[in-house]
PDB file of C-alpha atoms in Angstrom:
ATOM      1  CA  UNK A  26     -17.804 -11.083 -15.012  1.00 89.00           C
ATOM      2  CA  UNK A  27     -16.218  -7.862 -16.113  1.00 86.00           C
ATOM      3  CA  UNK A  28     -16.125  -6.547 -12.594  1.00 89.00           C
ATOM      4  CA  UNK A  29     -14.321  -9.496 -11.482  1.00 89.00           C
ATOM      5  CA  UNK A  30     -11.862  -9.247 -14.329  1.00 89.00           C
ATOM      6  CA  UNK A  31     -11.137  -5.557 -13.593  1.00 89.00           C
ATOM      7  CA  UNK A  32     -10.873  -6.314  -9.829  1.00 89.00           C
ATOM      8  CA  UNK A  33      -8.495  -9.088 -10.162  1.00 89.00           C
ATOM      9  CA  UNK A  34      -6.290  -7.206 -12.694  1.00 89.00           C
ATOM     10  CA  UNK A  35      -6.405  -4.017 -10.468  1.00 89.00           C
ATOM     11  CA  UNK A  36      -5.146  -6.030  -7.353  1.00 88.00           C
ATOM     12  CA  UNK A  37      -2.327  -7.680  -9.514  1.00 89.00           C
ATOM     13  CA  UNK A  38      -1.142  -4.320 -10.930  1.00 88.00           C
ATOM     14  CA  UNK A  39      -1.291  -2.625  -7.606  1.00 87.00           C
ATOM     15  CA  UNK A  40       0.995  -5.039  -6.162  1.00 86.00           C
ATOM     16  CA  UNK A  41       3.706  -4.200  -8.918  1.00 85.00           C
ATOM     17  CA  UNK A  42       5.980  -1.267  -8.686  1.00 84.00           C
ATOM     18  CA  UNK A  43       5.531   1.301 -11.291  1.00 79.00           C
ATOM     19  CA  UNK A  44       8.310   0.132 -13.485  1.00 84.00           C
ATOM     20  CA  UNK A  45       7.176  -3.508 -13.841  1.00 87.00           C
ATOM     21  CA  UNK A  46       4.811  -5.151 -16.233  1.00 88.00           C
ATOM     22  CA  UNK A  47       2.237  -7.834 -15.328  1.00 88.00           C
ATOM     23  CA  UNK A  48       2.927 -10.998 -17.595  1.00 89.00           C
ATOM     24  CA  UNK A  49      -0.350 -12.488 -19.062  1.00 87.00           C
ATOM     25  CA  UNK A  50       0.184 -15.941 -17.386  1.00 88.00           C
ATOM     26  CA  UNK A  51       0.336 -14.216 -13.936  1.00 89.00           C
ATOM     27  CA  UNK A  52      -2.959 -12.607 -14.554  1.00 87.00           C
ATOM     28  CA  UNK A  53      -4.499 -15.831 -15.799  1.00 88.00           C
ATOM     29  CA  UNK A  54      -3.335 -17.627 -12.743  1.00 89.00           C
ATOM     30  CA  UNK A  55      -4.643 -14.919 -10.385  1.00 87.00           C
ATOM     31  CA  UNK A  56      -7.931 -14.862 -12.041  1.00 87.00           C
ATOM     32  CA  UNK A  57      -8.388 -18.609 -11.790  1.00 89.00           C
ATOM     33  CA  UNK A  58      -7.350 -18.656  -8.113  1.00 89.00           C
ATOM     34  CA  UNK A  59      -9.661 -15.853  -7.337  1.00 88.00           C
ATOM     35  CA  UNK A  60     -12.639 -16.941  -9.440  1.00 88.00           C
ATOM     36  CA  UNK A  61     -12.282 -20.592  -9.883  1.00 89.00           C
ATOM     37  CA  UNK A  62     -12.918 -19.859 -13.592  1.00 88.00           C
ATOM     38  CA  UNK A  63     -10.552 -19.837 -16.634  1.00 89.00           C
ATOM     39  CA  UNK A  64      -9.791 -16.403 -18.019  1.00 85.00           C
ATOM     40  CA  UNK A  65      -9.815 -18.072 -21.434  1.00 87.00           C
ATOM     41  CA  UNK A  66     -13.587 -18.655 -21.020  1.00 90.00           C
ATOM     42  CA  UNK A  67     -14.157 -14.998 -20.880  1.00 88.00           C
ATOM     43  CA  UNK A  68     -11.979 -13.326 -23.538  1.00 88.00           C
ATOM     44  CA  UNK A  69     -14.727 -11.223 -24.999  1.00 91.00           C
ATOM     45  CA  UNK A  70     -15.209  -9.648 -21.450  1.00 91.00           C
ATOM     46  CA  UNK A  71     -11.479  -9.257 -21.049  1.00 88.00           C
ATOM     47  CA  UNK A  72     -11.202  -7.411 -24.225  1.00 90.00           C
ATOM     48  CA  UNK A  73     -13.890  -4.984 -23.212  1.00 92.00           C
ATOM     49  CA  UNK A  74     -12.247  -4.279 -19.838  1.00 89.00           C
ATOM     50  CA  UNK A  75      -8.985  -3.916 -21.540  1.00 89.00           C
ATOM     51  CA  UNK A  76     -10.458  -1.424 -24.038  1.00 91.00           C
ATOM     52  CA  UNK A  77     -11.983   0.437 -21.224  1.00 91.00           C
ATOM     53  CA  UNK A  78      -8.816   0.580 -19.035  1.00 90.00           C
ATOM     54  CA  UNK A  79      -6.803   1.709 -21.994  1.00 91.00           C
ATOM     55  CA  UNK A  80      -9.170   4.464 -23.017  1.00 92.00           C
ATOM     56  CA  UNK A  81      -9.110   5.811 -19.279  1.00 90.00           C
ATOM     57  CA  UNK A  82      -5.244   5.516 -19.442  1.00 91.00           C
ATOM     58  CA  UNK A  83      -5.506   3.265 -16.325  1.00 91.00           C
ATOM     59  CA  UNK A  84      -3.563   0.418 -17.909  1.00 90.00           C
ATOM     60  CA  UNK A  85      -1.692  -0.449 -21.207  1.00 91.00           C
ATOM     61  CA  UNK A  86      -1.682  -3.743 -22.969  1.00 89.00           C
ATOM     62  CA  UNK A  87       1.371  -4.583 -24.984  1.00 89.00           C
ATOM     63  CA  UNK A  88       2.231  -7.635 -26.940  1.00 88.00           C
ATOM     64  CA  UNK A  89       5.740  -9.028 -26.600  1.00 85.00           C
ATOM     65  CA  UNK A  90       7.788 -10.205 -29.626  1.00 87.00           C
ATOM     66  CA  UNK A  91       6.781 -13.895 -28.751  1.00 87.00           C
ATOM     67  CA  UNK A  92       2.999 -12.980 -28.870  1.00 84.00           C
ATOM     68  CA  UNK A  93       2.479 -12.992 -25.168  1.00 86.00           C
ATOM     69  CA  UNK A  94       0.627  -9.930 -23.821  1.00 88.00           C
ATOM     70  CA  UNK A  95       1.822  -8.025 -20.763  1.00 90.00           C
ATOM     71  CA  UNK A  96      -0.074  -5.420 -18.672  1.00 90.00           C
ATOM     72  CA  UNK A  97       1.507  -2.065 -17.493  1.00 90.00           C
ATOM     73  CA  UNK A  98      -0.049   0.516 -15.237  1.00 90.00           C
ATOM     74  CA  UNK A  99      -1.241   3.495 -17.243  1.00 89.00           C
ATOM     75  CA  UNK A 100      -0.365   7.197 -16.625  1.00 89.00           C
ATOM     76  CA  UNK A 101      -3.719   7.548 -14.720  1.00 89.00           C
ATOM     77  CA  UNK A 102      -3.377   4.171 -12.471  1.00 87.00           C
ATOM     78  CA  UNK A 103      -3.587   6.655  -9.487  1.00 86.00           C
ATOM     79  CA  UNK A 104      -7.049   7.676 -10.435  1.00 88.00           C
ATOM     80  CA  UNK A 105      -8.254   4.066 -10.938  1.00 87.00           C
ATOM     81  CA  UNK A 106      -6.532   3.291  -7.681  1.00 85.00           C
ATOM     82  CA  UNK A 107      -8.594   5.932  -5.923  1.00 85.00           C
ATOM     83  CA  UNK A 108     -11.726   4.647  -7.578  1.00 85.00           C
ATOM     84  CA  UNK A 109     -11.280   1.015  -6.714  1.00 83.00           C
ATOM     85  CA  UNK A 110      -9.766   1.382  -3.354  1.00 76.00           C
ATOM     86  CA  UNK A 111     -10.603   4.791  -1.818  1.00 70.00           C
ATOM     87  CA  UNK A 112      -8.709   5.836   1.360  1.00 62.00           C
ATOM     88  CA  UNK A 113     -10.422   5.514   4.694  1.00 51.00           C
ATOM     89  CA  UNK A 114     -11.669   8.976   5.555  1.00 50.00           C
ATOM     90  CA  UNK A 115     -12.337   7.862   9.252  1.00 49.00           C
ATOM     91  CA  UNK A 116      -8.809   7.714  10.367  1.00 50.00           C
ATOM     92  CA  UNK A 117      -7.871   9.951  12.936  1.00 49.00           C
ATOM     93  CA  UNK A 118      -4.570  11.267  14.658  1.00 47.00           C
ATOM     94  CA  UNK A 119      -4.832  13.387  17.861  1.00 46.00           C
ATOM     95  CA  UNK A 120      -0.957  14.519  18.469  1.00 45.00           C
ATOM     96  CA  UNK A 121      -2.178  16.577  21.476  1.00 44.00           C
ATOM     97  CA  UNK A 122      -2.944  13.517  23.500  1.00 43.00           C
ATOM     98  CA  UNK A 123      -0.591  11.188  21.497  1.00 44.00           C
ATOM     99  CA  UNK A 124      -3.468   8.697  20.733  1.00 46.00           C
ATOM    100  CA  UNK A 125      -3.891   7.367  17.254  1.00 47.00           C
ATOM    101  CA  UNK A 126      -6.337   5.152  15.738  1.00 48.00           C
ATOM    102  CA  UNK A 127      -6.119   3.499  12.257  1.00 47.00           C
ATOM    103  CA  UNK A 128      -2.850   5.321  11.293  1.00 50.00           C
ATOM    104  CA  UNK A 129      -2.107   4.188   7.625  1.00 51.00           C
ATOM    105  CA  UNK A 130       1.562   2.833   7.633  1.00 52.00           C
ATOM    106  CA  UNK A 131       1.540   1.415   4.178  1.00 55.00           C
ATOM    107  CA  UNK A 132      -0.594  -0.213   1.462  1.00 56.00           C
ATOM    108  CA  UNK A 133      -3.457  -2.048   3.199  1.00 57.00           C
ATOM    109  CA  UNK A 134      -1.808  -1.849   6.768  1.00 57.00           C
ATOM    110  CA  UNK A 135      -2.932   0.117   9.735  1.00 55.00           C
ATOM    111  CA  UNK A 136      -1.363   0.518  13.051  1.00 56.00           C
ATOM    112  CA  UNK A 137      -3.146   1.421  16.437  1.00 57.00           C
ATOM    113  CA  UNK A 138      -1.023   3.416  18.645  1.00 57.00           C
ATOM    114  CA  UNK A 139      -2.140   4.277  22.195  1.00 64.00           C
ATOM    115  CA  UNK A 140       0.330   6.130  24.108  1.00 65.00           C
ATOM    116  CA  UNK A 141      -0.678   8.094  27.116  1.00 70.00           C
ATOM    117  CA  UNK A 142       0.948  11.312  27.996  1.00 70.00           C
ATOM    118  CA  UNK A 143       2.220   9.805  31.121  1.00 74.00           C
ATOM    119  CA  UNK A 144       4.133   7.070  29.239  1.00 73.00           C
ATOM    120  CA  UNK A 145       5.677   9.753  27.025  1.00 68.00           C
ATOM    121  CA  UNK A 146       6.735  11.866  30.214  1.00 73.00           C
ATOM    122  CA  UNK A 147       8.209   8.859  31.779  1.00 76.00           C
ATOM    123  CA  UNK A 148      10.139   7.941  28.585  1.00 72.00           C
ATOM    124  CA  UNK A 149      11.596  11.723  28.722  1.00 72.00           C
ATOM    125  CA  UNK A 150      12.338  11.247  32.264  1.00 77.00           C
ATOM    126  CA  UNK A 151      14.339   8.084  31.672  1.00 75.00           C
ATOM    127  CA  UNK A 152      16.072   9.882  28.889  1.00 73.00           C
ATOM    128  CA  UNK A 153      17.427  12.612  31.207  1.00 77.00           C
ATOM    129  CA  UNK A 154      18.796  10.224  33.717  1.00 80.00           C
ATOM    130  CA  UNK A 155      20.951   8.279  30.956  1.00 77.00           C
ATOM    131  CA  UNK A 156      22.449  10.942  28.685  1.00 76.00           C
ATOM    132  CA  UNK A 157      24.437   8.311  26.577  1.00 79.00           C
ATOM    133  CA  UNK A 158      21.249   6.163  26.151  1.00 75.00           C
ATOM    134  CA  UNK A 159      19.332   9.339  25.245  1.00 74.00           C
ATOM    135  CA  UNK A 160      22.031  10.205  22.630  1.00 76.00           C
ATOM    136  CA  UNK A 161      21.847   6.936  21.169  1.00 78.00           C
ATOM    137  CA  UNK A 162      17.970   6.778  21.210  1.00 73.00           C
ATOM    138  CA  UNK A 163      17.847  10.249  19.438  1.00 74.00           C
ATOM    139  CA  UNK A 164      20.125   9.117  16.825  1.00 78.00           C
ATOM    140  CA  UNK A 165      18.013   6.082  16.219  1.00 76.00           C
ATOM    141  CA  UNK A 166      14.867   8.234  16.178  1.00 71.00           C
ATOM    142  CA  UNK A 167      16.475  10.396  13.383  1.00 74.00           C
ATOM    143  CA  UNK A 168      17.167   7.291  11.417  1.00 75.00           C
ATOM    144  CA  UNK A 169      13.567   6.393  11.860  1.00 69.00           C
ATOM    145  CA  UNK A 170      12.339   9.792  10.744  1.00 69.00           C
ATOM    146  CA  UNK A 171      14.587   9.512   7.660  1.00 73.00           C
ATOM    147  CA  UNK A 172      13.100   6.060   6.900  1.00 71.00           C
ATOM    148  CA  UNK A 173       9.687   7.726   6.587  1.00 69.00           C
ATOM    149  CA  UNK A 174       8.143   6.378   9.767  1.00 67.00           C
ATOM    150  CA  UNK A 175       4.804   8.040  10.834  1.00 70.00           C
ATOM    151  CA  UNK A 176       4.783  10.041  13.983  1.00 67.00           C
ATOM    152  CA  UNK A 177       2.863   7.401  15.825  1.00 68.00           C
ATOM    153  CA  UNK A 178       5.629   4.865  14.809  1.00 70.00           C
ATOM    154  CA  UNK A 179       8.427   7.122  15.820  1.00 70.00           C
ATOM    155  CA  UNK A 180       6.832   7.838  19.277  1.00 67.00           C
ATOM    156  CA  UNK A 181       6.292   4.208  19.808  1.00 70.00           C
ATOM    157  CA  UNK A 182       9.857   3.365  18.944  1.00 70.00           C
ATOM    158  CA  UNK A 183      10.997   6.067  21.217  1.00 65.00           C
ATOM    159  CA  UNK A 184       9.332   4.559  24.176  1.00 65.00           C
ATOM    160  CA  UNK A 185      10.621   1.234  23.343  1.00 68.00           C
ATOM    161  CA  UNK A 186      14.040   2.518  23.229  1.00 65.00           C
ATOM    162  CA  UNK A 187      13.654   4.292  26.479  1.00 60.00           C
ATOM    163  CA  UNK A 188      12.061   1.169  28.424  1.00 58.00           C
TER     164      UNK A 188
END
């Protein structure tokens, strides 16, 4: 049961921004939904998991003035995240042929981009035929890059803009 408690807690904390705390009732509901069991029936195991997480600096457990606990990501949450959800080492990106497979674009998201060199060349040719549209497209691509889009996303948007 300790593994399930840790897994549910990890998933709930992972969803939160680093400056937010997980209220105890939210953890209780998530555990109940995920396991069909009440967290109150496993308080001893919860305490063992909490002690281990605090010792590793993966999470901190605090008590509010009203007595309600809350859980906060610890200073080494990133290490726990790598342990619980290791990144996929099988992803590849071949820029030379503009093909991509399983490009990570966010937490738990992947995007497959398959653009042939011919499609890219055709988009460049269309760009040369319409300088005004090209100027607008390049401005939008600059905005995409500033937003932190991946190379694959940017190229896909470029082809979409020039279609």
